[in-house]
Coordinates of C-alpha atoms and ligand atoms in Angstrom, one line a residue:
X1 CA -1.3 41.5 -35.1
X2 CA -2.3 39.8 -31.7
X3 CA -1.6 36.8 -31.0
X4 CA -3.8 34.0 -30.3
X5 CA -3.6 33.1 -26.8
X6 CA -3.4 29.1 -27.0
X7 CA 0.0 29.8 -29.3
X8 CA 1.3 32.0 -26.5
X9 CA 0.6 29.0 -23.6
X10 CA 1.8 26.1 -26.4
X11 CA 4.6 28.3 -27.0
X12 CA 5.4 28.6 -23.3
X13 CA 4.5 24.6 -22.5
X14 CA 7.0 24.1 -25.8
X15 CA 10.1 26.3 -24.7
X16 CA 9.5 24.2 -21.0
X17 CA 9.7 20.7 -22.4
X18 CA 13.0 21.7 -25.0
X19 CA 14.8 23.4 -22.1
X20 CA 15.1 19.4 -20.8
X21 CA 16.7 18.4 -23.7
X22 CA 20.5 18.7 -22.5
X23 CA 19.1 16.6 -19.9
X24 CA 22.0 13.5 -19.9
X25 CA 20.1 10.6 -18.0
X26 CA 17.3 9.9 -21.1
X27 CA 14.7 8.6 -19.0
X28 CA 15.0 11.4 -16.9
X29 CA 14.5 14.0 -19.7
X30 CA 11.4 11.7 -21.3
X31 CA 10.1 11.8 -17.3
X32 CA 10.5 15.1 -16.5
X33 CA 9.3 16.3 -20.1
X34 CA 6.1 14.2 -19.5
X35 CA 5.3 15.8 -16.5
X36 CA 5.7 19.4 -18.2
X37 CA 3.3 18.6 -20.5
X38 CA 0.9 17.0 -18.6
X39 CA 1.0 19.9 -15.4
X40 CA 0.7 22.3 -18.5
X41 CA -1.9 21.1 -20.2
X42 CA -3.9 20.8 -16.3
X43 CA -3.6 24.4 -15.9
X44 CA -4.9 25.4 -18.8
X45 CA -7.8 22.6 -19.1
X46 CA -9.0 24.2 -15.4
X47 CA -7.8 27.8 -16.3
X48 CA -6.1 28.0 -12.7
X49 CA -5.9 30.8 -11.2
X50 CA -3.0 32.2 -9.1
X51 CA -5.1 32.1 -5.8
X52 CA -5.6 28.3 -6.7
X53 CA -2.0 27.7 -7.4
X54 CA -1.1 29.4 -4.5
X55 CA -3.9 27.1 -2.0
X56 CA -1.9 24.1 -4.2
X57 CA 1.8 25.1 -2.7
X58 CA 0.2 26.0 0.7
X59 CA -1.0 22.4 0.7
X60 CA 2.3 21.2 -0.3
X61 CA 3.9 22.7 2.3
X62 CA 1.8 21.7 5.2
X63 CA 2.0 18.2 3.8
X64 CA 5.9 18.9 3.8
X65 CA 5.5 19.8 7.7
X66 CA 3.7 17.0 9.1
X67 CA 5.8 14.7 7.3
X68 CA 8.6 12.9 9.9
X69 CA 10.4 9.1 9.7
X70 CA 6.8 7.9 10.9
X71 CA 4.5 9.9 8.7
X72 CA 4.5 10.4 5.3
X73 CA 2.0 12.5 4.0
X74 CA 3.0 12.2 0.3
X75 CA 2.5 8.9 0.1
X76 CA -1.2 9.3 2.0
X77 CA -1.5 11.9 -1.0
X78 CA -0.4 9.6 -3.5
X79 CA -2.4 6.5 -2.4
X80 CA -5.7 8.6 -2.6
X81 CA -5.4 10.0 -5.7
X82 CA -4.6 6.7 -6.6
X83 CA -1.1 7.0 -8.1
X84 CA 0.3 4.4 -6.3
X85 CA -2.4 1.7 -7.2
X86 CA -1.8 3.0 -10.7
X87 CA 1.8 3.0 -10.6
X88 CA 1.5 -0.9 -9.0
X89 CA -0.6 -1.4 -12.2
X90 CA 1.8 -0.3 -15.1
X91 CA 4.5 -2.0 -13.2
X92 CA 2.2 -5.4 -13.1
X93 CA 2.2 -7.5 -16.2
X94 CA -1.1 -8.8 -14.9
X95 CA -0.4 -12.5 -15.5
X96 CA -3.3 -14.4 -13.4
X97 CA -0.5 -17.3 -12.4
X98 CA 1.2 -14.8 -10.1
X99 CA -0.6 -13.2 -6.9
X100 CA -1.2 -9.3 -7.4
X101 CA 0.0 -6.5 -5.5
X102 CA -1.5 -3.4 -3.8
X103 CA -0.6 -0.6 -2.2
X104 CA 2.7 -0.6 0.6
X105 CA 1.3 1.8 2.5
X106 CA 3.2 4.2 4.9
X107 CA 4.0 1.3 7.8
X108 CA 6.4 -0.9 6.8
X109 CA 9.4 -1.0 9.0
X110 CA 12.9 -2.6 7.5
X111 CA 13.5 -4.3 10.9
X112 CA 11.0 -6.6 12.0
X113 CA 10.7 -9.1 14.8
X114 CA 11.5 -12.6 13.5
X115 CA 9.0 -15.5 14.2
X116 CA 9.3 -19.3 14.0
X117 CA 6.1 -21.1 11.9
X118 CA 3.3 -21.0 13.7
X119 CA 4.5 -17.6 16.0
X120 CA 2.9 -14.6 17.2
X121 CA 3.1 -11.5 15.3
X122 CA 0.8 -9.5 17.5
X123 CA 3.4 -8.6 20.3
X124 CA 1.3 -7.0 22.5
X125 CA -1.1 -5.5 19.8
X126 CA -5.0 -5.9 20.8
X127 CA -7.3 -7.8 18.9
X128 CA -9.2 -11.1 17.7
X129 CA -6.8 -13.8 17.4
X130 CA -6.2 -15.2 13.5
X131 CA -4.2 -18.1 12.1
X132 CA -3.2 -17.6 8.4
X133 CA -1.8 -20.0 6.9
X134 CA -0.3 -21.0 2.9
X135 CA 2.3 -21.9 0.8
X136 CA 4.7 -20.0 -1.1
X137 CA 5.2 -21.5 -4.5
X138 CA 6.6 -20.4 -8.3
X139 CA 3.9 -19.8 -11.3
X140 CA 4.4 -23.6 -11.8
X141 CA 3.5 -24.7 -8.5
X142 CA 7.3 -25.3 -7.3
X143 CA 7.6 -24.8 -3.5
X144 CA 9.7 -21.5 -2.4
X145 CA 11.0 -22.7 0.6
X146 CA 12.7 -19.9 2.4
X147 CA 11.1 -17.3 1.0
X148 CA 10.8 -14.5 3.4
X149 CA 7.0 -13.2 4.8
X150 CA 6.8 -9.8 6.2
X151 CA 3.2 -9.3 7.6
X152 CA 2.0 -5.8 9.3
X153 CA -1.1 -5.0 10.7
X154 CA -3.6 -2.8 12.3
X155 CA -4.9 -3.5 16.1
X156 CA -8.1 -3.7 17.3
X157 CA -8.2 0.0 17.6
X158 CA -7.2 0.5 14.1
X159 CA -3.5 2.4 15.4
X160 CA -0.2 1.1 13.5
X161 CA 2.5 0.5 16.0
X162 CA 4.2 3.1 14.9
X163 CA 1.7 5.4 15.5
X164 CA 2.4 5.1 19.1
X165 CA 5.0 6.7 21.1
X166 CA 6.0 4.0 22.9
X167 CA 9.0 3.0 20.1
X168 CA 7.9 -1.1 20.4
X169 CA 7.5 -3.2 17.5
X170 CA 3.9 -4.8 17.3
X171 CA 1.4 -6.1 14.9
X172 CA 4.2 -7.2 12.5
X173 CA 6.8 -10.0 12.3
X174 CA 8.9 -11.7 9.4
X175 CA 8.9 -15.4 8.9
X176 CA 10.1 -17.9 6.6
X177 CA 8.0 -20.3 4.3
X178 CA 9.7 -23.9 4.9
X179 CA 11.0 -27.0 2.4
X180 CA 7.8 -27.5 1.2
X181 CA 7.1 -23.5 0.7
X182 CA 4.5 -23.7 3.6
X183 CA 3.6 -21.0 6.3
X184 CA 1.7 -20.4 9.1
X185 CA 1.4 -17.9 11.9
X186 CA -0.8 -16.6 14.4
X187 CA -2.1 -12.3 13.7
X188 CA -5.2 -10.5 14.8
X189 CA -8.1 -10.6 12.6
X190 CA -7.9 -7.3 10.1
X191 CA -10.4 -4.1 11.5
X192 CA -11.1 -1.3 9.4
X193 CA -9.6 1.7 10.5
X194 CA -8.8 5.3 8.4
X195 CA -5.8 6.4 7.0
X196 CA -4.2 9.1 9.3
X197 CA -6.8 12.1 8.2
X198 CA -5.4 14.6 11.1
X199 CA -3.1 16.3 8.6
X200 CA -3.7 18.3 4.5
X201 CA -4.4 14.8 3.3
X202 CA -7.6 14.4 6.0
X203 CA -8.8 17.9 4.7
X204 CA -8.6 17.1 1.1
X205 CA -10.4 14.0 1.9
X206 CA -13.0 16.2 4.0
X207 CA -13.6 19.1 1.4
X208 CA -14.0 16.2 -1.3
X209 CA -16.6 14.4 1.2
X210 CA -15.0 11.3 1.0
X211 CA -14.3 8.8 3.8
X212 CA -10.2 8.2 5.5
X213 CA -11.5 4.1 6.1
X214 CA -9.2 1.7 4.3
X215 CA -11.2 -1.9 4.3
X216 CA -10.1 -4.3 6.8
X217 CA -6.6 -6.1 5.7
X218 CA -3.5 -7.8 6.6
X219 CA -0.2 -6.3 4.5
X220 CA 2.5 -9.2 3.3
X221 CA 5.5 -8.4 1.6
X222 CA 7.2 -11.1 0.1
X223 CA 10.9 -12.0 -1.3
X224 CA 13.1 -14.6 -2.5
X225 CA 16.1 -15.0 -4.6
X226 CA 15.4 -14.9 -8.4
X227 CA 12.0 -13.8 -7.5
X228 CA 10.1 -10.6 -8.1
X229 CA 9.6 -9.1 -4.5
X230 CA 5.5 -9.0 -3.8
X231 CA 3.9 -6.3 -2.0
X232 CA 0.1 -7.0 -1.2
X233 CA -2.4 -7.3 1.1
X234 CA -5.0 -10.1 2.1
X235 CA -9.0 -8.4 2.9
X236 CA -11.4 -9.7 4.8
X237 CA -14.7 -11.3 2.8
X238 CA -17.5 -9.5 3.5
X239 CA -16.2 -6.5 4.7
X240 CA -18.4 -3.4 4.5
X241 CA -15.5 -1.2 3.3
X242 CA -14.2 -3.2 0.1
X243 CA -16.3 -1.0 -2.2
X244 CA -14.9 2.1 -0.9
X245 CA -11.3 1.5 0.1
X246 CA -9.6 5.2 0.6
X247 CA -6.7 4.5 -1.5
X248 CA -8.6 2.2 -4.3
X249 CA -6.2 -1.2 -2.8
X250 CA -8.8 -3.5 -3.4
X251 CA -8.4 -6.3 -5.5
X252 CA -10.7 -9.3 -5.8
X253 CA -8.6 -11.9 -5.9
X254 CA -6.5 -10.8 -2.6
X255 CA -9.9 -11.2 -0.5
X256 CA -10.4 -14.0 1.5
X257 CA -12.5 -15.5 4.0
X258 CA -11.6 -15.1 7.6
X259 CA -13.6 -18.2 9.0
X260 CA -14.6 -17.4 12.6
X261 CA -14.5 -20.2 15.4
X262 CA -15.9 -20.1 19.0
X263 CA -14.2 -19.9 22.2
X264 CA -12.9 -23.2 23.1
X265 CA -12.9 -24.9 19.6
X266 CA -8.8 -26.9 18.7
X267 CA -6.6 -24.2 16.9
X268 CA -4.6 -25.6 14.4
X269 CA -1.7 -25.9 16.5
X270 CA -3.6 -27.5 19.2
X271 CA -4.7 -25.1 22.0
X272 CA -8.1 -23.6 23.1
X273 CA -8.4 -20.1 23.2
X274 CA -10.4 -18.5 25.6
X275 CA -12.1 -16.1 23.3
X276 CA -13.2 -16.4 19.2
X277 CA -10.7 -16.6 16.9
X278 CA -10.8 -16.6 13.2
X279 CA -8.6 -18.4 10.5
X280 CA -8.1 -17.8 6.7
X281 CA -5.9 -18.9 4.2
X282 CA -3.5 -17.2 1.7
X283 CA -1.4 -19.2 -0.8
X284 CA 1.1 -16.6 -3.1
X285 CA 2.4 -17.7 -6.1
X286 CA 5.3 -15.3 -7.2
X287 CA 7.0 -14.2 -10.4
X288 CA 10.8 -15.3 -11.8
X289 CA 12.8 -12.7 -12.5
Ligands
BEZ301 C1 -2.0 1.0 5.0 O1 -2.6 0.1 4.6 O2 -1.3 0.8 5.9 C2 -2.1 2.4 4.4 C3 -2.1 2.5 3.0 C4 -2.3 3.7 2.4 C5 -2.4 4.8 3.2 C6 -2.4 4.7 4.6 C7 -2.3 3.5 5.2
FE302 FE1 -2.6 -1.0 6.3

């Protein structure tokens, strides 16, 4: 008698999934037995063939090649199949009293610069001046004082810090909110600019005819005792690339007006800069633990 091939690959996909069993950590043995499943039942949904499979490892391991400290090309490969907005999601209890998150992206840096309220995170980095400003507060309006503000950015020329050879620390800063849970701080308006697209992750997009641009934003991460640590971003309003942000970070409620002001008009801490500047406001409510 033959046998019918779908018992054959079920059979196969079965004798996968029982040979985690053993496994001792039980969350490991539900993850990993998940993923078998899931990866089996892909190849036989597209019938892959072993040429495909074989362009799928290839891709793997150029992504494995290009990756250093400074460029991660799994988490580029993540964020634009949207797994990590989706992993932000199922880890979100999507309470509308607490600001949401989005993506972390691949440049955040552990040690940043400190500022004082009201500082400079641009350190050196080009672009239009921007004063952001908010409070810190718990989901019943309590002030956070001393919660701690990480904020990374983009320059004018859409290059992380990082992303330049040079080693210096630029377009990011930490700060802390003070007794009342209020902070301020001078950054550079938020340009569009792509995701690094020079490496597997630039070709997939390619092939797939879809664009590297992330829409124009300013990352915050932010922590304090007792507190659920937020990772998020603020976008621009009005931005042309909200709609079709590579790595699907978009959230309406993070976007905000980034009021511009002529050359010459007060800043909120009292000087007159020589060019525009813009200003915007971002007030985060975060979660108890
Ligand atoms: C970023 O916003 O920095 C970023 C996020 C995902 C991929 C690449 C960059
Ligand atoms: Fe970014």
């Amino acid at each position: 008698m033959t046998e019918m091939p779908e018992t054959t690959e079920q059979e196969l996909t079965d004798q996968v999934v029982a040979s985690f069993d053993t496994a001792k950590d039980e969350r490991f043995r539900d993850v990993m037995q998940a993923l078998v499943r899931h990866a089996h039942a892909f190849v036989r949904e597209t019938r892959l063939t072993e040429a495909e499979w074989g362009a799928a490892i290839e891709f793997l391991t150029a992504s494995g090649h290009i990756t250093t400290d400074t460029r991660q090309e799994f988490v580029l490969l993540s964020d634009v199949l949207g797994i990590s907005m989706l992993t932000v999601a199922v880890n979100e209890p999507g309470l509308a009293e607490s600001t949401e998150s989005t993506v972390l992206g691949p440049f955040f840096v552990q040690d940043s610069p400190e500022i004082e309220l009201g500082g400079d995170i641009a350190g050196g980095a080009k672009g239009e001046p921007s004063w952001v400003d908010g409070t810190v507060t718990d989901t019943d309006g309590n002030p956070v004082p001393g919660a701690r503000i990480e904020v990374w950015e983009a320059d004018d020329d859409g290059m992380y810090d990082v992303q330049y050879d040079d080693g210096a620390l630029a377009g990011r800063a930490h700060l802390f909110a003070d007794a009342e849970g209020g902070y301020r701080f001078w950054a550079l308006t938020p340009t569009p600019y792509p995701i690094p697209d020079d490496g597997p992750v630039g070709l997939l997009l390619q092939h797939a005819g879809r664009s590297p641009m992330r829409a124009s934003h300013l990352h915050f991460k932010v922590t304090a005792p007792g507190f659920h640590p937020l990772i998020t971003h603020i976008f621009v309003a009005g931005d042309p690339g909200l709609d079709s942000d590579s790595v699907f970070g978009v959230k309406k409620s993070l976007i905000r007006p980034f009021d511009r002001h002529r050359a010459g008009t007060p800043t909120p801490d009292s000087r007159r800069l020589e060019g525009s500047w813009t200003s915007a406001g971002f007030d985060i409510v975060l979660r108890k633990k």
